[in-house]
Amino acid sequence: MADSAKPVFLVDAFSDPIVIRIDGRASFQNSACIHDFFNERIKEGKTRFVIDFQNCASMDSTFLGVIAGAGLQLRKLKPAGSLVLARVGTRNLELVRNLGLHRLVTVDAGETSIGAGQPGTALQCEARSELDSARLVLQAHENLVTTDAANMSKFQDVLSFLRTRVEQK
């Protein structure tokens, strides 16, 4: 596993489905590159994704909101795309279920092989301005509320704070 201070998303953008492997922590600090990766691949017409969580040390609500956003985008396609969260593990599965993502994407909590591409290319996360970062975090949390209305009570303070911050800039 990668050093937890240096989380890495390894991808195989040419496989079908596209495979993304998380090594380390997935958080607000590195969610922008996975957000951009999803957007770019979907614009290219890619509609099938698998995220391998086997080496994911932890994740936060911003990362899960980015995943929710990708899932929402893929659902709108005709025909709908797919997003599978593979080898999620007990703790991460609990987070996924608590936020309602299991109703939006396919979750495979087992230890079975993902059987697809071999992710070997590390995504490069470019620095974003403070305002762009705040917008991404806001959008991610809005995605979580769209996914499950019960998330509004969980994130109302965060949403209020971020909306104020984004509007002030």
mmCIF file of C-alpha atoms in Angstrom:
data_model
loop_
_atom_site.group_PDB
_atom_site.id
_atom_site.type_symbol
_atom_site.label_atom_id
_atom_site.label_comp_id
_atom_site.label_asym_id
_atom_site.label_seq_id
_atom_site.Cartn_x
_atom_site.Cartn_y
_atom_site.Cartn_z
ATOM 1 C CA MET A 1 0.000 0.000 0.000
ATOM 2 C CA ALA A 2 1.142 3.525 -0.658
ATOM 3 C CA ASP A 3 2.280 5.721 2.197
ATOM 4 C CA SER A 4 -0.947 6.981 3.798
ATOM 5 C CA ALA A 5 0.396 10.540 3.618
ATOM 6 C CA LYS A 6 0.592 10.137 -0.166
ATOM 7 C CA PRO A 7 -2.706 8.595 -1.253
ATOM 8 C CA VAL A 8 -2.753 7.280 -4.759
ATOM 9 C CA PHE A 9 -5.430 6.452 -7.273
ATOM 10 C CA LEU A 10 -4.090 3.929 -9.762
ATOM 11 C CA VAL A 11 -6.092 3.561 -12.958
ATOM 12 C CA ASP A 12 -6.387 1.495 -16.085
ATOM 13 C CA ALA A 13 -8.264 3.932 -18.303
ATOM 14 C CA PHE A 14 -8.197 1.522 -21.260
ATOM 15 C CA SER A 15 -9.876 -1.464 -19.659
ATOM 16 C CA ASP A 16 -13.597 -2.128 -19.858
ATOM 17 C CA PRO A 17 -14.736 -1.527 -17.245
ATOM 18 C CA ILE A 18 -12.260 1.163 -16.287
ATOM 19 C CA VAL A 19 -10.549 0.103 -13.073
ATOM 20 C CA ILE A 20 -9.540 2.509 -10.320
ATOM 21 C CA ARG A 21 -7.590 1.238 -7.320
ATOM 22 C CA ILE A 22 -7.298 3.289 -4.151
ATOM 23 C CA ASP A 23 -4.012 2.970 -2.263
ATOM 24 C CA GLY A 24 -4.164 4.912 0.981
ATOM 25 C CA ARG A 25 -6.683 7.502 2.080
ATOM 26 C CA ALA A 26 -9.368 8.943 -0.156
ATOM 27 C CA SER A 27 -10.340 12.380 1.108
ATOM 28 C CA PHE A 28 -11.124 15.991 0.306
ATOM 29 C CA GLN A 29 -7.394 16.476 -0.186
ATOM 30 C CA ASN A 30 -7.245 14.232 -3.265
ATOM 31 C CA SER A 31 -10.837 13.973 -4.476
ATOM 32 C CA ALA A 32 -10.391 16.567 -7.214
ATOM 33 C CA CYS A 33 -8.299 14.281 -9.413
ATOM 34 C CA ILE A 34 -10.784 11.406 -9.206
ATOM 35 C CA HIS A 35 -13.617 13.869 -9.892
ATOM 36 C CA ASP A 36 -11.814 15.144 -12.986
ATOM 37 C CA PHE A 37 -10.950 11.596 -14.089
ATOM 38 C CA PHE A 38 -14.602 10.533 -13.984
ATOM 39 C CA ASN A 39 -15.727 13.646 -15.865
ATOM 40 C CA GLU A 40 -13.108 13.203 -18.599
ATOM 41 C CA ARG A 41 -13.833 9.495 -19.110
ATOM 42 C CA ILE A 42 -17.613 10.023 -19.190
ATOM 43 C CA LYS A 43 -17.160 12.801 -21.782
ATOM 44 C CA GLU A 44 -15.151 10.270 -23.841
ATOM 45 C CA GLY A 45 -18.138 7.912 -23.733
ATOM 46 C CA LYS A 46 -16.840 5.542 -21.042
ATOM 47 C CA THR A 47 -19.730 4.236 -18.980
ATOM 48 C CA ARG A 48 -18.447 1.310 -16.914
ATOM 49 C CA PHE A 49 -16.239 1.750 -13.861
ATOM 50 C CA VAL A 50 -14.963 -0.399 -10.993
ATOM 51 C CA ILE A 51 -13.305 1.092 -7.931
ATOM 52 C CA ASP A 52 -11.151 -1.364 -5.975
ATOM 53 C CA PHE A 53 -11.160 -0.479 -2.267
ATOM 54 C CA GLN A 54 -8.953 -3.342 -1.084
ATOM 55 C CA ASN A 55 -6.073 -0.998 -0.165
ATOM 56 C CA CYS A 56 -8.240 1.965 0.857
ATOM 57 C CA ALA A 57 -7.181 2.927 4.373
ATOM 58 C CA SER A 58 -10.069 5.351 4.901
ATOM 59 C CA MET A 59 -12.346 7.756 3.110
ATOM 60 C CA ASP A 60 -14.306 10.865 3.961
ATOM 61 C CA SER A 61 -17.635 12.340 2.949
ATOM 62 C CA THR A 62 -16.129 14.508 0.207
ATOM 63 C CA PHE A 63 -14.673 11.477 -1.540
ATOM 64 C CA LEU A 64 -17.964 9.602 -1.151
ATOM 65 C CA GLY A 65 -19.789 12.639 -2.536
ATOM 66 C CA VAL A 66 -17.540 12.601 -5.597
ATOM 67 C CA ILE A 67 -18.381 8.906 -6.048
ATOM 68 C CA ALA A 68 -22.074 9.755 -5.659
ATOM 69 C CA GLY A 69 -21.712 12.454 -8.318
ATOM 70 C CA ALA A 70 -20.172 9.974 -10.750
ATOM 71 C CA GLY A 71 -22.951 7.500 -9.974
ATOM 72 C CA LEU A 72 -25.600 10.172 -10.591
ATOM 73 C CA GLN A 73 -23.957 11.134 -13.914
ATOM 74 C CA LEU A 74 -23.814 7.514 -15.040
ATOM 75 C CA ARG A 75 -27.480 6.933 -14.159
ATOM 76 C CA LYS A 76 -28.549 9.799 -16.433
ATOM 77 C CA LEU A 77 -26.915 8.247 -19.496
ATOM 78 C CA LYS A 78 -28.974 6.355 -22.083
ATOM 79 C CA PRO A 79 -28.342 3.484 -21.562
ATOM 80 C CA ALA A 80 -27.293 3.988 -17.965
ATOM 81 C CA GLY A 81 -23.659 3.436 -17.057
ATOM 82 C CA SER A 82 -22.415 1.425 -14.105
ATOM 83 C CA LEU A 83 -20.203 1.994 -11.116
ATOM 84 C CA VAL A 84 -19.104 -0.917 -8.935
ATOM 85 C CA LEU A 85 -17.404 -0.486 -5.569
ATOM 86 C CA ALA A 86 -15.380 -3.691 -5.170
ATOM 87 C CA ARG A 87 -13.704 -5.243 -2.125
ATOM 88 C CA VAL A 88 -15.057 -2.466 0.059
ATOM 89 C CA GLY A 89 -14.382 -4.040 3.460
ATOM 90 C CA THR A 90 -16.420 -3.801 6.635
ATOM 91 C CA ARG A 91 -15.626 -0.244 7.801
ATOM 92 C CA ASN A 92 -15.893 1.347 4.360
ATOM 93 C CA LEU A 93 -19.080 -0.630 3.655
ATOM 94 C CA GLU A 94 -20.605 0.881 6.778
ATOM 95 C CA LEU A 95 -19.809 4.395 5.516
ATOM 96 C CA VAL A 96 -21.205 3.624 2.062
ATOM 97 C CA ARG A 97 -24.459 2.298 3.538
ATOM 98 C CA ASN A 98 -24.819 5.099 6.097
ATOM 99 C CA LEU A 99 -24.824 7.641 3.270
ATOM 100 C CA GLY A 100 -27.114 5.633 0.980
ATOM 101 C CA LEU A 101 -24.607 5.042 -1.812
ATOM 102 C CA HIS A 102 -25.487 1.341 -1.901
ATOM 103 C CA ARG A 103 -28.787 2.381 -3.521
ATOM 104 C CA LEU A 104 -26.967 4.335 -6.243
ATOM 105 C CA VAL A 105 -24.028 2.094 -7.165
ATOM 106 C CA THR A 106 -23.294 -1.632 -7.014
ATOM 107 C CA VAL A 107 -21.386 -2.624 -3.894
ATOM 108 C CA ASP A 108 -19.324 -5.810 -3.726
ATOM 109 C CA ALA A 109 -18.070 -6.186 -0.177
ATOM 110 C CA GLY A 110 -16.481 -9.566 -0.898
ATOM 111 C CA GLU A 111 -12.860 -10.394 -1.414
ATOM 112 C CA THR A 112 -13.315 -11.707 -4.945
ATOM 113 C CA SER A 113 -10.970 -10.668 -7.697
ATOM 114 C CA ILE A 114 -12.118 -7.647 -9.673
ATOM 115 C CA GLY A 115 -11.150 -9.563 -12.810
ATOM 116 C CA ALA A 116 -10.649 -6.531 -15.012
ATOM 117 C CA GLY A 117 -7.759 -4.270 -15.945
ATOM 118 C CA GLN A 118 -4.518 -3.854 -14.080
ATOM 119 C CA PRO A 119 -4.430 -0.302 -12.746
ATOM 120 C CA GLY A 120 -0.892 0.965 -12.935
ATOM 121 C CA THR A 121 -1.067 4.628 -13.876
ATOM 122 C CA ALA A 122 -1.177 7.032 -10.929
ATOM 123 C CA LEU A 123 -3.566 9.932 -11.285
ATOM 124 C CA GLN A 124 -1.853 13.267 -10.858
ATOM 125 C CA CYS A 125 -3.740 15.614 -8.568
ATOM 126 C CA GLU A 126 -3.187 19.208 -9.558
ATOM 127 C CA ALA A 127 -3.469 21.924 -6.959
ATOM 128 C CA ARG A 128 -6.722 23.874 -6.960
ATOM 129 C CA SER A 129 -7.474 27.301 -5.605
ATOM 130 C CA GLU A 130 -9.155 27.535 -2.238
ATOM 131 C CA LEU A 131 -12.383 28.620 -3.945
ATOM 132 C CA ASP A 132 -12.314 25.733 -6.443
ATOM 133 C CA SER A 133 -11.662 23.305 -3.594
ATOM 134 C CA ALA A 134 -14.585 24.717 -1.615
ATOM 135 C CA ARG A 135 -16.822 24.379 -4.695
ATOM 136 C CA LEU A 136 -15.818 20.737 -5.120
ATOM 137 C CA VAL A 137 -16.467 19.932 -1.461
ATOM 138 C CA LEU A 138 -19.844 21.722 -1.666
ATOM 139 C CA GLN A 139 -20.811 19.849 -4.834
ATOM 140 C CA ALA A 140 -19.758 16.529 -3.287
ATOM 141 C CA HIS A 141 -21.948 17.078 -0.244
ATOM 142 C CA GLU A 142 -24.859 18.220 -2.406
ATOM 143 C CA ASN A 143 -24.445 14.932 -4.322
ATOM 144 C CA LEU A 144 -24.796 13.042 -1.043
ATOM 145 C CA VAL A 145 -28.046 14.875 -0.277
ATOM 146 C CA THR A 146 -29.324 14.105 -3.779
ATOM 147 C CA THR A 147 -28.439 10.458 -3.214
ATOM 148 C CA ASP A 148 -30.319 10.274 0.099
ATOM 149 C CA ALA A 149 -32.396 13.133 1.544
ATOM 150 C CA ALA A 150 -31.559 11.872 5.050
ATOM 151 C CA ASN A 151 -28.037 13.162 4.461
ATOM 152 C CA MET A 152 -29.302 16.752 4.669
ATOM 153 C CA SER A 153 -29.458 16.582 8.455
ATOM 154 C CA LYS A 154 -25.961 15.072 8.562
ATOM 155 C CA PHE A 155 -24.379 17.772 6.405
ATOM 156 C CA GLN A 156 -26.566 20.878 6.813
ATOM 157 C CA ASP A 157 -23.895 22.755 8.779
ATOM 158 C CA VAL A 158 -21.176 21.849 6.274
ATOM 159 C CA LEU A 159 -23.410 22.847 3.362
ATOM 160 C CA SER A 160 -24.332 26.158 4.984
ATOM 161 C CA PHE A 161 -20.699 26.965 5.766
ATOM 162 C CA LEU A 162 -19.500 26.078 2.260
ATOM 163 C CA ARG A 163 -22.298 27.964 0.492
ATOM 164 C CA THR A 164 -21.433 31.061 2.495
ATOM 165 C CA ARG A 165 -17.763 30.649 1.731
ATOM 166 C CA VAL A 166 -18.327 30.151 -2.010
ATOM 167 C CA GLU A 167 -20.727 33.113 -2.223
ATOM 168 C CA GLN A 168 -18.272 35.424 -0.444
ATOM 169 C CA LYS A 169 -15.516 34.809 -2.989
#
